[in-house]
Amino acid sequence: MALKLTDDIKKEIGQHFIFGFHGPTPFSGKGKDILTLTGPGYWAGNVIFMKRNVVKTVSEHPVDSKHGRAEEIASHIAGLQQHARDSGQSIGLGIGTDQEGGLVSAFSTNGVATLFPGAMAMASIPDTDDLTSGDIVRKSSLEFTEAIYAAQGTELNMLGVNWAFAPVGDVNSERENPVIGVRSFGDDPERVAQHVLSSCKGLTSAGVAPSVKHFPGHGDTRVDSHLGLPRIYKEWTHNSDGSGLEDIELVPFRRLTEKMRTGTNTALGFDDKARDMITVMTGHMSLPLVTGKADEPASLSAAVTNGILRERTRGLGFDGVVVTDCLEMDAISRTKENLEKEKRDGIIEGAVLALEAGADVVMICHTFEKQRAAVERVWAAVESGRISLDVLRESTKRIEKWKMALGLEWNLYAERMGWNQNAWDQLKDKNAALSLAAYKRTVVCLKEGEMLDGRGKVVVFTPAMESYNLAVDDAEGVLRTKGGAVRNTAGASFLSFVEAIRQQVPDTRHVVFNQQDAESVYVVQSDEQVIFTLRNADRGTWQLQGLERTLYSAQTKVVVVSSGTPYDLIGFQSKHSTDYAHLACSEYTKPALEAVKNIIFGEERAVGKLPVRVTR
């Protein structure tokens, strides 16, 4: 006999979803779809704010705030919470965002929140140096990580965001990985684990839930799960050569669950409240030697979620909330559509499969029709008994426990409402100093050489922007003409970099180079010093051809800058005798490139230590 769904059961099902929306506000235009999803009928219990929701103001002069976009967003989140309460939801919304630092920092768009270094840049900070830091107390690399995540969490909390999809626990063991790269803390599993623990301690101290991702590990792949299904052919074991899942991928997650069990009596243990805040995000990669299925993503696999992650004897014994990565990524939408042809839509069916596999919360970020249909598919699965109501309620208990640790009961949440511009301004000033102190320590010198003279002439080469990574390259952020043509191929951060150099050396020429350029583009005047910027040139090898042409033409000092991964010059052998210095900053953000500029012109020294192996 089929179960009859009541509104109470539908409200419970709604807690198991997190949805995104479009536009700068949930209260007009397409943004109102999220009111439908969190309101009566669907009662979705969680919302993700993405870069697209932060980047633009509602109007040129925000009508619902006196101070700007930060207050405007805070008021929108408070309004969403009130809407959920008025709609009969029993507890507050989980409000999540991707705020890893560096290139994946949704709330740092347009300066709303402070931009801090990303994982690889953060992990490049040395434990000791003699640089000055103003009022910032000198910190080790791990202390910087904890302080940065605490600072990010404090800002997010003040805005009303209570869930950060960070830190990245992936070990970057495959240097050709197209989706993780500089988002990882490095290629040493134990060191990555230490940074993950420090990150979680920082976020929980600020009252924000971490979501360590992407379980069971996305580091050893050459496929971007935004575009297809990566397959990792490893067994769930230790291998004699140190290549097993237990040797690399699972180490950061296992160390986390070990610390969660130890409590506060040992270093970096977590108290009960912090422990209950911590969540894990499952990724869309296949483990055929574990699941026996080449086309089953880990996020939809009971062998991975209920097995490796949750099982207490051999597994990690994690008993907190598990959220999937977005089901609209092609690893799910294409793969599951192929496998479930009779059901026609991988995303919608994927929601049921994820909950069956042991996930607590299913993420669908983009398409209203698919979001609504996914909830309805889960209704049908519960109604038919395919998803046991008893099992669903065990999962609901985990979500409730997590939300209570975040203080989302309505009587507690109401006490936090309101905006304090003074406190926000003071916090931003304090965090700007921390960010500056961190960024100045992230730059690594990979090859010694002469830096540039602040007088004379400079030519700066920057690569035309290409999309390498959909987690980083936000398609909605591309600058285009009304006709659809790309308007700015230099990239905003590179333009800012050149402008900072021009402030130092007014006679600065900027060349945006691409793979179609003639050799004449790379001709350097005899008295021009050269800054040649690369971005993931190990994959865009045309950049190395441009560098080679420039080294042939250059007659004075040359500094090469790796603005993405530090692997650009592995295997590069110039035919020319021109010497050059090589710096790496692990991200092409404005503050990272400004730190590079300061080193190039002798204002600072490169003290960073690379957290990955680079062999020429």
Coordinates of C-alpha atoms in Angstrom, one line a residue:
M1 CA 0.0 0.0 0.0
A2 CA 1.4 3.4 -1.1
L3 CA 2.2 5.9 1.6
K4 CA 0.1 9.0 1.6
L5 CA 2.3 12.1 1.6
T6 CA 1.3 14.8 4.1
D7 CA 2.6 18.3 4.2
D8 CA 4.7 17.4 7.2
I9 CA 6.4 14.6 5.1
K10 CA 6.9 17.1 2.2
K11 CA 8.5 19.6 4.6
E12 CA 10.8 16.8 5.8
I13 CA 11.7 15.9 2.2
G14 CA 12.4 19.6 1.5
Q15 CA 15.2 19.6 4.1
H16 CA 17.1 17.2 1.9
F17 CA 17.7 19.7 -0.9
I18 CA 19.8 22.8 -1.5
F19 CA 18.9 24.9 -4.5
G20 CA 20.5 27.9 -6.3
F21 CA 18.7 30.8 -8.0
H22 CA 19.4 33.4 -10.7
G23 CA 19.8 37.1 -10.4
P24 CA 21.0 39.6 -7.7
T25 CA 17.9 39.2 -5.4
P26 CA 15.5 36.4 -4.5
F27 CA 12.6 39.0 -4.4
S28 CA 12.2 39.9 -8.1
G29 CA 12.6 38.5 -11.6
K30 CA 13.9 34.9 -11.9
G31 CA 15.2 35.1 -8.4
K32 CA 11.6 34.6 -7.1
D33 CA 11.9 30.9 -8.1
I34 CA 13.7 30.3 -4.9
L35 CA 10.7 31.7 -3.0
T36 CA 8.6 29.1 -4.7
L37 CA 11.1 26.3 -3.8
T38 CA 11.5 27.3 -0.1
G39 CA 7.9 28.2 0.3
P40 CA 4.6 26.2 0.8
G41 CA 4.5 23.1 -1.4
Y42 CA 8.2 22.4 -1.7
W43 CA 9.7 23.7 1.5
A44 CA 13.4 23.4 0.4
G45 CA 15.5 23.7 3.5
N46 CA 18.7 25.1 2.0
V47 CA 19.9 27.7 -0.5
I48 CA 23.2 28.2 -2.2
F49 CA 24.4 31.7 -3.1
M50 CA 26.7 31.8 -6.1
K51 CA 28.9 34.4 -7.7
R52 CA 26.0 35.4 -10.0
N53 CA 23.9 36.3 -7.0
V54 CA 26.7 38.5 -5.6
V55 CA 28.2 40.2 -8.6
K56 CA 25.5 42.7 -9.4
T57 CA 23.5 45.1 -7.2
V58 CA 19.7 45.2 -7.5
S59 CA 20.0 48.7 -8.7
E60 CA 22.7 51.3 -9.2
H61 CA 21.8 52.7 -5.8
P62 CA 20.5 49.8 -3.7
V63 CA 17.0 50.8 -2.6
D64 CA 16.8 48.5 0.4
S65 CA 20.1 49.4 2.1
K66 CA 22.0 52.6 3.0
H67 CA 25.5 51.2 2.9
G68 CA 25.9 49.0 -0.2
R69 CA 25.9 45.5 -1.5
A70 CA 27.0 43.7 1.7
E71 CA 24.0 45.0 3.7
E72 CA 21.8 44.4 0.7
I73 CA 22.8 40.7 0.6
A74 CA 22.4 40.4 4.3
S75 CA 18.9 41.8 4.1
H76 CA 18.1 39.3 1.2
I77 CA 19.2 36.4 3.3
A78 CA 17.3 37.6 6.4
G79 CA 14.3 38.0 4.1
L80 CA 14.7 34.4 2.8
Q81 CA 14.8 33.2 6.4
Q82 CA 11.7 35.1 7.3
H83 CA 10.0 33.7 4.2
A84 CA 10.9 30.1 5.2
R85 CA 9.6 30.7 8.7
D86 CA 6.3 32.2 7.5
S87 CA 6.0 29.2 5.1
G88 CA 5.9 26.8 8.0
Q89 CA 9.5 25.5 8.0
S90 CA 10.4 24.3 11.4
I91 CA 14.0 25.5 11.5
G92 CA 16.1 28.0 9.6
L93 CA 17.6 27.6 6.2
G94 CA 21.1 26.4 5.5
I95 CA 22.6 29.2 3.5
G96 CA 25.7 27.9 1.6
T97 CA 28.3 29.3 -0.8
D98 CA 31.7 28.4 -2.4
Q99 CA 34.2 30.4 -0.4
E100 CA 37.4 28.5 -0.7
G101 CA 39.6 31.6 -1.0
G102 CA 41.5 32.6 -4.1
L103 CA 39.9 31.8 -7.4
V104 CA 36.8 30.2 -5.9
S105 CA 35.4 32.9 -3.7
A106 CA 31.8 33.7 -4.6
F107 CA 31.3 36.4 -1.9
S108 CA 34.5 38.2 -2.7
T109 CA 33.0 39.3 -6.0
N110 CA 33.2 43.1 -6.3
G111 CA 34.8 43.3 -2.9
V112 CA 31.7 42.3 -0.9
A113 CA 33.8 39.9 1.3
T114 CA 37.6 40.1 1.8
L115 CA 39.6 38.0 -0.7
F116 CA 42.1 35.7 0.9
P117 CA 44.6 33.3 -0.7
G118 CA 43.3 30.0 -2.1
A119 CA 44.5 26.7 -0.8
M120 CA 47.8 26.3 -2.8
A121 CA 48.8 29.9 -2.2
M122 CA 47.9 29.5 1.5
A123 CA 49.9 26.3 1.8
S124 CA 52.9 28.1 0.2
I125 CA 53.2 30.4 3.2
P126 CA 56.4 29.4 5.1
D127 CA 56.4 28.6 8.8
T128 CA 59.1 31.2 9.4
D129 CA 60.3 34.4 7.6
D130 CA 61.5 37.9 8.5
L131 CA 58.9 39.9 6.6
T132 CA 57.1 42.6 8.4
S133 CA 53.3 42.4 8.8
G134 CA 52.1 45.5 10.6
D135 CA 49.9 44.6 13.5
I136 CA 49.5 41.0 12.4
V137 CA 51.2 38.5 14.8
R138 CA 53.6 36.3 12.8
K139 CA 52.0 32.9 12.2
S140 CA 53.0 29.5 10.8
S141 CA 51.5 28.3 7.6
L142 CA 48.8 26.3 9.5
E143 CA 48.1 29.2 11.8
F144 CA 47.6 31.4 8.8
T145 CA 45.1 28.8 7.4
E146 CA 43.1 28.7 10.6
A147 CA 43.1 32.5 10.9
I148 CA 42.1 33.0 7.3
Y149 CA 39.2 30.6 7.5
A150 CA 38.1 32.1 10.8
A151 CA 38.1 35.6 9.2
Q152 CA 36.2 34.3 6.1
G153 CA 33.7 32.6 8.4
T154 CA 33.2 35.7 10.5
E155 CA 32.3 37.8 7.4
L156 CA 30.0 35.1 6.0
N157 CA 28.3 34.7 9.4
M158 CA 27.7 38.4 9.6
L159 CA 26.1 38.3 6.1
G160 CA 23.9 35.4 7.1
V161 CA 25.8 32.6 5.4
N162 CA 26.2 29.6 7.7
W163 CA 27.6 26.9 5.3
A164 CA 30.9 27.2 3.4
F165 CA 31.6 24.6 0.7
A166 CA 35.2 24.5 1.8
P167 CA 37.9 23.5 2.5
V168 CA 39.1 21.4 -0.4
G169 CA 40.4 18.1 0.9
D170 CA 41.6 16.8 -2.5
V171 CA 45.3 15.8 -2.8
N172 CA 46.7 17.2 -6.0
S173 CA 48.6 14.1 -6.9
E174 CA 47.9 14.5 -10.7
R175 CA 49.5 17.7 -11.9
E176 CA 47.4 17.6 -15.1
N177 CA 44.2 17.7 -13.1
P178 CA 42.0 20.3 -14.8
V179 CA 39.6 21.0 -12.0
I180 CA 41.5 20.9 -8.7
G181 CA 45.1 22.2 -9.2
V182 CA 45.6 25.4 -7.1
R183 CA 42.4 24.7 -5.2
S184 CA 44.3 21.9 -3.3
F185 CA 46.6 22.4 -0.4
G186 CA 49.3 20.3 -2.1
D187 CA 50.4 16.8 -3.1
D188 CA 51.3 15.6 0.4
P189 CA 48.3 13.8 1.9
E190 CA 49.2 14.4 5.5
R191 CA 50.0 18.1 5.0
V192 CA 46.7 18.5 3.1
A193 CA 45.0 16.9 6.1
Q194 CA 46.7 19.4 8.5
H195 CA 45.4 22.3 6.5
V196 CA 41.9 20.8 6.3
L197 CA 41.8 20.5 10.1
S198 CA 43.0 24.1 10.5
S199 CA 40.4 25.3 8.0
C200 CA 37.6 23.5 9.8
K201 CA 38.7 24.8 13.2
G202 CA 38.7 28.3 11.8
L203 CA 35.3 28.1 10.2
T204 CA 33.6 26.4 13.2
S205 CA 35.1 29.0 15.5
A206 CA 33.1 31.6 13.5
G207 CA 29.9 29.6 13.7
V208 CA 30.0 28.5 10.0
A209 CA 29.7 24.9 8.9
P210 CA 32.6 23.6 6.8
S211 CA 32.0 21.1 3.9
V212 CA 35.1 19.2 3.2
K213 CA 35.2 18.2 -0.5
H214 CA 35.2 16.3 -2.8
F215 CA 34.9 12.9 -1.1
P216 CA 36.5 10.4 -1.7
G217 CA 39.1 12.6 -3.5
H218 CA 39.2 14.4 -6.9
G219 CA 43.0 14.9 -7.1
D220 CA 44.1 12.0 -9.2
T221 CA 42.0 12.7 -12.3
R222 CA 42.5 14.3 -15.7
V223 CA 38.8 14.8 -16.3
D224 CA 36.8 17.8 -15.0
S225 CA 33.5 16.4 -13.5
H226 CA 31.8 19.6 -14.7
L227 CA 32.3 18.2 -18.2
G228 CA 32.4 14.4 -17.8
L229 CA 32.8 11.5 -15.4
P230 CA 36.4 11.0 -14.1
R231 CA 37.3 7.4 -13.3
I232 CA 39.9 6.5 -10.6
Y233 CA 41.0 2.9 -10.9
K234 CA 42.2 2.4 -7.4
E235 CA 41.1 -0.1 -4.7
W236 CA 40.0 0.8 -1.2
T237 CA 43.3 -0.3 0.4
H238 CA 46.9 0.6 1.2
N239 CA 49.3 -0.3 -1.6
S240 CA 52.9 -1.2 -1.2
D241 CA 53.9 1.6 -3.5
G242 CA 51.8 4.2 -1.6
S243 CA 49.2 4.7 -4.4
G244 CA 46.0 3.3 -2.8
L245 CA 43.0 5.3 -1.8
E246 CA 44.0 4.8 1.9
D247 CA 47.5 6.1 1.1
I248 CA 46.5 9.3 -0.7
E249 CA 42.8 10.3 -1.4
L250 CA 41.2 9.3 1.9
V251 CA 44.0 10.5 4.2
P252 CA 42.6 14.1 4.7
F253 CA 39.1 12.8 5.3
R254 CA 40.2 10.0 7.6
R255 CA 42.3 12.4 9.7
L256 CA 39.3 14.7 10.0
T257 CA 37.0 11.9 11.2
E258 CA 39.7 10.8 13.6
K259 CA 40.0 14.3 15.1
M260 CA 36.2 14.5 15.3
R261 CA 36.1 11.5 17.5
T262 CA 38.9 12.6 19.8
G263 CA 37.3 15.7 21.2
T264 CA 39.2 18.7 22.6
N265 CA 41.8 16.8 24.6
T266 CA 44.2 16.6 21.7
A267 CA 45.5 19.2 19.3
L268 CA 42.9 20.3 16.8
G269 CA 40.2 18.1 18.2
F270 CA 36.6 19.5 18.0
D271 CA 34.1 20.0 20.7
D272 CA 30.6 18.7 20.4
K273 CA 29.2 21.8 18.7
A274 CA 32.0 22.2 16.2
R275 CA 31.9 18.4 15.4
D276 CA 28.2 18.6 14.7
M277 CA 28.8 21.6 12.3
I278 CA 31.2 19.7 10.0
T279 CA 29.8 18.3 6.8
V280 CA 31.3 16.4 3.9
M281 CA 30.6 17.0 0.2
T282 CA 30.7 13.9 -2.1
G283 CA 32.2 14.3 -5.6
H284 CA 31.3 13.1 -9.0
M285 CA 34.1 10.6 -9.8
S286 CA 33.8 6.9 -10.4
L287 CA 35.7 4.2 -8.4
P288 CA 35.1 1.1 -10.5
L289 CA 37.4 -1.1 -8.4
V290 CA 35.4 -0.2 -5.3
T291 CA 31.8 -0.1 -6.7
G292 CA 32.2 -2.6 -9.5
K293 CA 30.5 0.0 -11.8
A294 CA 32.5 2.1 -14.2
D295 CA 29.7 4.6 -14.7
E296 CA 28.5 5.1 -11.1
P297 CA 29.6 8.4 -9.7
A298 CA 30.7 8.3 -6.0
S299 CA 28.0 10.8 -5.1
L300 CA 25.4 8.3 -6.1
S301 CA 27.1 5.2 -4.8
A302 CA 26.1 3.5 -1.5
A303 CA 29.4 1.7 -1.6
V304 CA 31.1 5.0 -1.3
T305 CA 28.8 7.1 1.0
N306 CA 27.3 4.4 3.2
G307 CA 30.4 2.3 2.8
I308 CA 33.7 4.1 2.8
L309 CA 32.5 7.3 4.4
R310 CA 30.0 6.2 7.0
E311 CA 30.8 2.5 7.8
R312 CA 32.4 2.3 11.3
T313 CA 34.5 -0.8 11.3
R314 CA 36.6 -0.4 8.1
G315 CA 35.3 3.0 6.9
L316 CA 35.7 6.5 8.2
G317 CA 32.7 6.4 10.6
F318 CA 31.5 9.8 9.6
D319 CA 28.1 10.4 11.1
G320 CA 27.5 14.0 10.1
V321 CA 25.6 15.6 7.2
V322 CA 26.7 14.6 3.7
V323 CA 25.8 16.9 0.7
T324 CA 26.4 16.1 -2.9
D325 CA 28.2 18.3 -5.4
C326 CA 25.8 19.9 -7.8
L327 CA 23.9 17.3 -9.8
E328 CA 23.7 19.5 -12.9
M329 CA 27.4 18.9 -13.5
D330 CA 27.8 16.7 -16.7
A331 CA 29.3 13.8 -14.7
I332 CA 25.8 13.3 -13.4
S333 CA 23.5 14.7 -16.0
R334 CA 25.1 12.9 -19.0
T335 CA 26.2 9.7 -17.3
K336 CA 22.9 9.0 -15.4
E337 CA 20.9 9.8 -18.5
N338 CA 22.9 7.2 -20.4
L339 CA 22.4 4.6 -17.7
E340 CA 18.8 5.4 -16.9
K341 CA 17.4 5.9 -20.4
E342 CA 13.9 4.9 -19.4
K343 CA 13.9 7.8 -16.9
R344 CA 15.3 10.2 -19.4
D345 CA 16.8 12.8 -17.0
G346 CA 19.9 12.0 -15.0
I347 CA 19.6 15.0 -12.7
I348 CA 16.1 14.2 -11.5
E349 CA 16.8 10.5 -11.1
G350 CA 20.2 11.4 -9.6
A351 CA 18.4 13.0 -6.6
V352 CA 16.7 9.8 -5.7
L353 CA 19.9 7.8 -6.3
A354 CA 21.9 10.1 -4.1
L355 CA 19.5 9.8 -1.2
E356 CA 19.4 6.0 -1.6
A357 CA 23.2 6.0 -1.5
G358 CA 23.3 7.8 1.9
A359 CA 23.5 11.5 1.1
D360 CA 21.5 13.8 3.3
V361 CA 21.3 16.8 1.1
V362 CA 21.1 16.9 -2.7
M363 CA 22.5 20.0 -4.5
I364 CA 20.9 21.4 -7.7
C365 CA 22.1 24.9 -8.5
H366 CA 20.8 26.2 -11.8
T367 CA 17.5 25.0 -13.4
F368 CA 14.2 25.7 -11.7
E369 CA 12.3 23.0 -13.7
K370 CA 14.8 20.4 -12.7
Q371 CA 14.9 21.5 -9.1
R372 CA 11.1 21.2 -8.8
A373 CA 11.0 17.9 -10.7
A374 CA 13.7 16.4 -8.5
V375 CA 11.6 17.1 -5.4
E376 CA 8.6 15.6 -7.0
R377 CA 10.6 12.5 -8.0
V378 CA 11.7 12.0 -4.4
W379 CA 8.1 12.5 -3.3
A380 CA 7.1 9.6 -5.6
A381 CA 10.1 7.5 -4.4
V382 CA 9.0 7.9 -0.7
E383 CA 5.3 7.4 -1.6
S384 CA 6.1 4.1 -3.4
G385 CA 8.4 2.9 -0.6
R386 CA 11.5 3.0 -2.9
I387 CA 13.0 5.4 -0.3
S388 CA 12.1 4.2 3.2
L389 CA 10.5 6.8 5.3
D390 CA 12.4 5.4 8.3
V391 CA 15.8 5.8 6.6
L392 CA 14.8 9.3 5.4
R393 CA 14.0 10.2 9.0
E394 CA 17.4 9.1 10.3
S395 CA 18.9 11.4 7.7
T396 CA 16.6 14.2 8.8
K397 CA 17.8 13.8 12.3
R398 CA 21.4 14.4 11.1
I399 CA 20.2 17.6 9.4
E400 CA 18.3 18.8 12.4
K401 CA 21.3 18.1 14.7
W402 CA 23.6 20.0 12.3
K403 CA 21.2 23.0 12.1
M404 CA 20.9 23.1 15.8
A405 CA 24.6 23.3 16.1
L406 CA 24.5 26.3 13.8
G407 CA 21.8 28.0 16.1
L408 CA 19.1 27.9 13.4
E409 CA 16.2 27.3 15.7
W410 CA 13.9 30.2 15.0
N411 CA 14.0 31.6 18.5
L412 CA 17.8 31.8 18.4
Y413 CA 18.0 32.9 14.8
A414 CA 15.8 35.9 15.5
E415 CA 18.4 37.2 18.0
R416 CA 21.0 37.5 15.2
M417 CA 19.0 39.5 12.8
G418 CA 20.0 43.1 12.0
W419 CA 22.9 44.8 10.4
N420 CA 25.8 46.7 12.0
Q421 CA 27.7 48.7 9.4
N422 CA 30.3 49.9 11.9
A423 CA 31.2 46.4 12.9
W424 CA 31.3 45.3 9.3
D425 CA 33.7 48.1 8.3
Q426 CA 36.0 47.3 11.3
L427 CA 36.0 43.7 10.4
K428 CA 36.8 44.4 6.8
D429 CA 39.7 46.6 7.8
K430 CA 41.1 44.0 10.1
N431 CA 40.7 41.2 7.5
A432 CA 42.3 43.4 4.8
A433 CA 45.5 43.5 6.9
L434 CA 45.4 39.7 7.4
S435 CA 44.9 39.2 3.7
L436 CA 47.8 41.5 2.8
A437 CA 50.1 39.8 5.3
A438 CA 49.2 36.4 3.9
Y439 CA 49.5 37.2 0.2
K440 CA 52.9 38.8 0.6
R441 CA 54.2 35.4 1.8
T442 CA 52.6 33.2 -0.9
V443 CA 54.9 34.0 -3.8
V444 CA 57.5 31.3 -4.6
C445 CA 60.7 31.8 -6.5
L446 CA 61.1 28.7 -8.8
K447 CA 64.2 30.0 -10.6
E448 CA 66.6 32.6 -9.3
G449 CA 67.3 35.6 -11.6
E450 CA 67.5 39.3 -11.7
M451 CA 64.4 41.3 -10.8
L452 CA 63.5 44.5 -12.7
D453 CA 64.5 48.1 -12.3
G454 CA 61.7 50.5 -11.4
R455 CA 63.0 52.9 -13.9
G456 CA 63.0 52.7 -17.7
K457 CA 60.6 50.7 -19.8
V458 CA 58.6 47.5 -19.2
V459 CA 56.6 45.2 -21.5
V460 CA 54.1 42.9 -19.8
F461 CA 52.8 39.9 -21.7
T462 CA 49.6 38.3 -20.4
P463 CA 47.8 35.3 -22.1
A464 CA 44.4 35.7 -23.6
M465 CA 41.9 34.1 -21.2
E466 CA 40.8 30.6 -22.0
S467 CA 38.3 28.5 -20.0
Y468 CA 40.3 25.8 -18.2
N469 CA 38.1 25.1 -15.2
L470 CA 34.3 25.6 -14.8
A471 CA 34.6 25.9 -11.1
V472 CA 36.8 28.9 -11.6
D473 CA 35.9 30.3 -15.0
D474 CA 32.4 31.6 -14.4
A475 CA 30.7 31.8 -17.8
E476 CA 28.3 34.5 -16.6
G477 CA 31.3 36.7 -15.8
V478 CA 32.7 36.8 -19.4
L479 CA 32.6 40.3 -20.8
R480 CA 30.9 40.3 -24.2
T481 CA 29.4 42.9 -26.6
K482 CA 25.7 43.0 -27.2
G483 CA 26.4 40.9 -30.3
G484 CA 27.9 38.2 -28.2
A485 CA 31.6 38.7 -29.1
V486 CA 34.2 38.5 -26.3
R487 CA 35.0 42.1 -25.4
N488 CA 37.9 41.7 -23.0
T489 CA 40.4 38.8 -23.5
A490 CA 43.0 40.2 -21.1
G491 CA 41.1 39.3 -17.9
A492 CA 40.3 41.8 -15.1
S493 CA 43.1 40.6 -12.8
F494 CA 45.7 40.9 -15.5
L495 CA 44.5 44.4 -16.4
S496 CA 44.8 45.3 -12.7
F497 CA 48.3 43.8 -12.6
V498 CA 49.4 45.9 -15.6
E499 CA 48.0 49.0 -14.1
A500 CA 49.8 48.4 -10.8
I501 CA 53.1 48.0 -12.8
R502 CA 52.3 51.1 -14.7
Q503 CA 52.0 53.0 -11.5
Q504 CA 55.5 51.9 -10.7
V505 CA 56.9 52.3 -14.3
P506 CA 54.8 54.7 -16.4
D507 CA 56.4 53.6 -19.6
T508 CA 54.8 50.2 -19.6
R509 CA 53.4 48.4 -22.6
H510 CA 50.8 45.6 -22.4
V511 CA 50.6 42.8 -24.9
V512 CA 47.7 40.2 -24.7
F513 CA 49.1 37.3 -26.7
N514 CA 47.3 34.2 -28.0
Q515 CA 48.0 31.2 -30.1
Q516 CA 47.2 32.8 -33.4
D517 CA 49.7 35.6 -33.0
A518 CA 52.5 36.3 -35.5
E519 CA 56.1 36.4 -34.4
S520 CA 56.1 40.2 -34.6
V521 CA 53.9 40.4 -31.5
Y522 CA 56.7 39.1 -29.4
V523 CA 59.3 41.6 -30.6
V524 CA 60.8 43.4 -27.6
Q525 CA 62.4 46.8 -27.8
S526 CA 66.1 46.8 -26.9
D527 CA 65.6 48.8 -23.7
E528 CA 62.4 47.0 -22.5
Q529 CA 62.4 44.8 -19.5
V530 CA 60.0 41.9 -19.7
I531 CA 57.4 40.4 -17.5
F532 CA 56.0 37.3 -19.2
T533 CA 52.8 35.9 -17.5
L534 CA 51.7 32.3 -17.9
R535 CA 48.4 30.7 -16.9
N536 CA 48.4 26.9 -16.8
A537 CA 50.8 26.8 -19.7
D538 CA 51.3 23.1 -19.2
R539 CA 47.9 22.7 -20.8
G540 CA 48.0 25.8 -23.0
T541 CA 51.4 25.0 -24.6
W542 CA 51.0 27.9 -27.1
Q543 CA 52.0 30.1 -24.2
L544 CA 55.5 28.5 -24.1
Q545 CA 55.9 29.1 -27.8
G546 CA 55.2 32.8 -27.1
L547 CA 57.7 32.7 -24.2
E548 CA 60.4 31.2 -26.5
R549 CA 59.9 33.9 -29.1
T550 CA 60.1 36.6 -26.4
L551 CA 63.3 35.1 -25.0
Y552 CA 64.8 35.3 -28.5
S553 CA 63.9 39.0 -28.8
A554 CA 64.6 40.2 -25.2
Q555 CA 67.9 42.0 -24.6
T556 CA 67.5 42.9 -20.9
K557 CA 66.0 41.4 -17.8
V558 CA 63.1 38.9 -18.0
V559 CA 60.8 37.7 -15.2
V560 CA 58.4 34.8 -15.9
V561 CA 55.3 34.6 -13.7
S562 CA 53.2 31.4 -13.3
S563 CA 49.8 32.8 -12.3
G564 CA 48.0 29.5 -12.2
T565 CA 49.5 26.1 -11.4
P566 CA 53.3 26.1 -10.8
Y567 CA 53.9 23.4 -13.4
D568 CA 54.2 25.7 -16.4
L569 CA 57.9 25.2 -17.2
I570 CA 58.3 21.5 -16.5
G571 CA 60.2 20.2 -19.4
F572 CA 60.7 23.6 -20.9
Q573 CA 64.1 24.1 -22.5
S574 CA 64.8 27.4 -24.2
K575 CA 67.1 27.4 -27.2
H576 CA 68.2 30.9 -26.4
S577 CA 70.7 32.0 -23.8
T578 CA 68.5 34.8 -22.4
D579 CA 68.4 34.3 -18.6
Y580 CA 65.1 34.8 -16.7
A581 CA 63.7 34.6 -13.2
H582 CA 60.6 32.5 -12.5
L583 CA 58.0 33.3 -9.9
A584 CA 54.8 31.5 -9.0
C585 CA 51.8 32.9 -7.1
S586 CA 49.3 30.0 -7.5
E587 CA 46.4 32.3 -8.6
Y588 CA 45.7 35.1 -11.0
T589 CA 43.8 37.3 -8.4
K590 CA 44.5 41.0 -8.0
P591 CA 46.2 40.7 -4.6
A592 CA 48.3 37.8 -5.6
L593 CA 49.6 39.6 -8.7
E594 CA 50.2 42.8 -6.7
A595 CA 52.4 40.7 -4.4
V596 CA 54.3 39.5 -7.4
K597 CA 54.7 43.1 -8.6
N598 CA 56.2 44.1 -5.3
I599 CA 58.7 41.3 -5.5
I600 CA 59.6 42.0 -9.2
F601 CA 60.5 45.6 -8.3
G602 CA 62.4 44.8 -5.1
E603 CA 59.8 46.0 -2.5
E604 CA 59.5 42.5 -1.0
R605 CA 61.2 39.1 -1.2
A606 CA 59.7 35.8 -2.4
V607 CA 59.7 33.7 0.7
G608 CA 57.0 31.1 -0.2
K609 CA 57.6 27.4 -0.2
L610 CA 55.8 25.3 -2.9
P611 CA 53.5 22.6 -1.4
V612 CA 53.8 20.4 -4.6
R613 CA 56.7 18.8 -6.3
V614 CA 57.9 20.5 -9.4
T615 CA 60.7 18.8 -11.3
R616 CA 62.2 20.2 -14.5

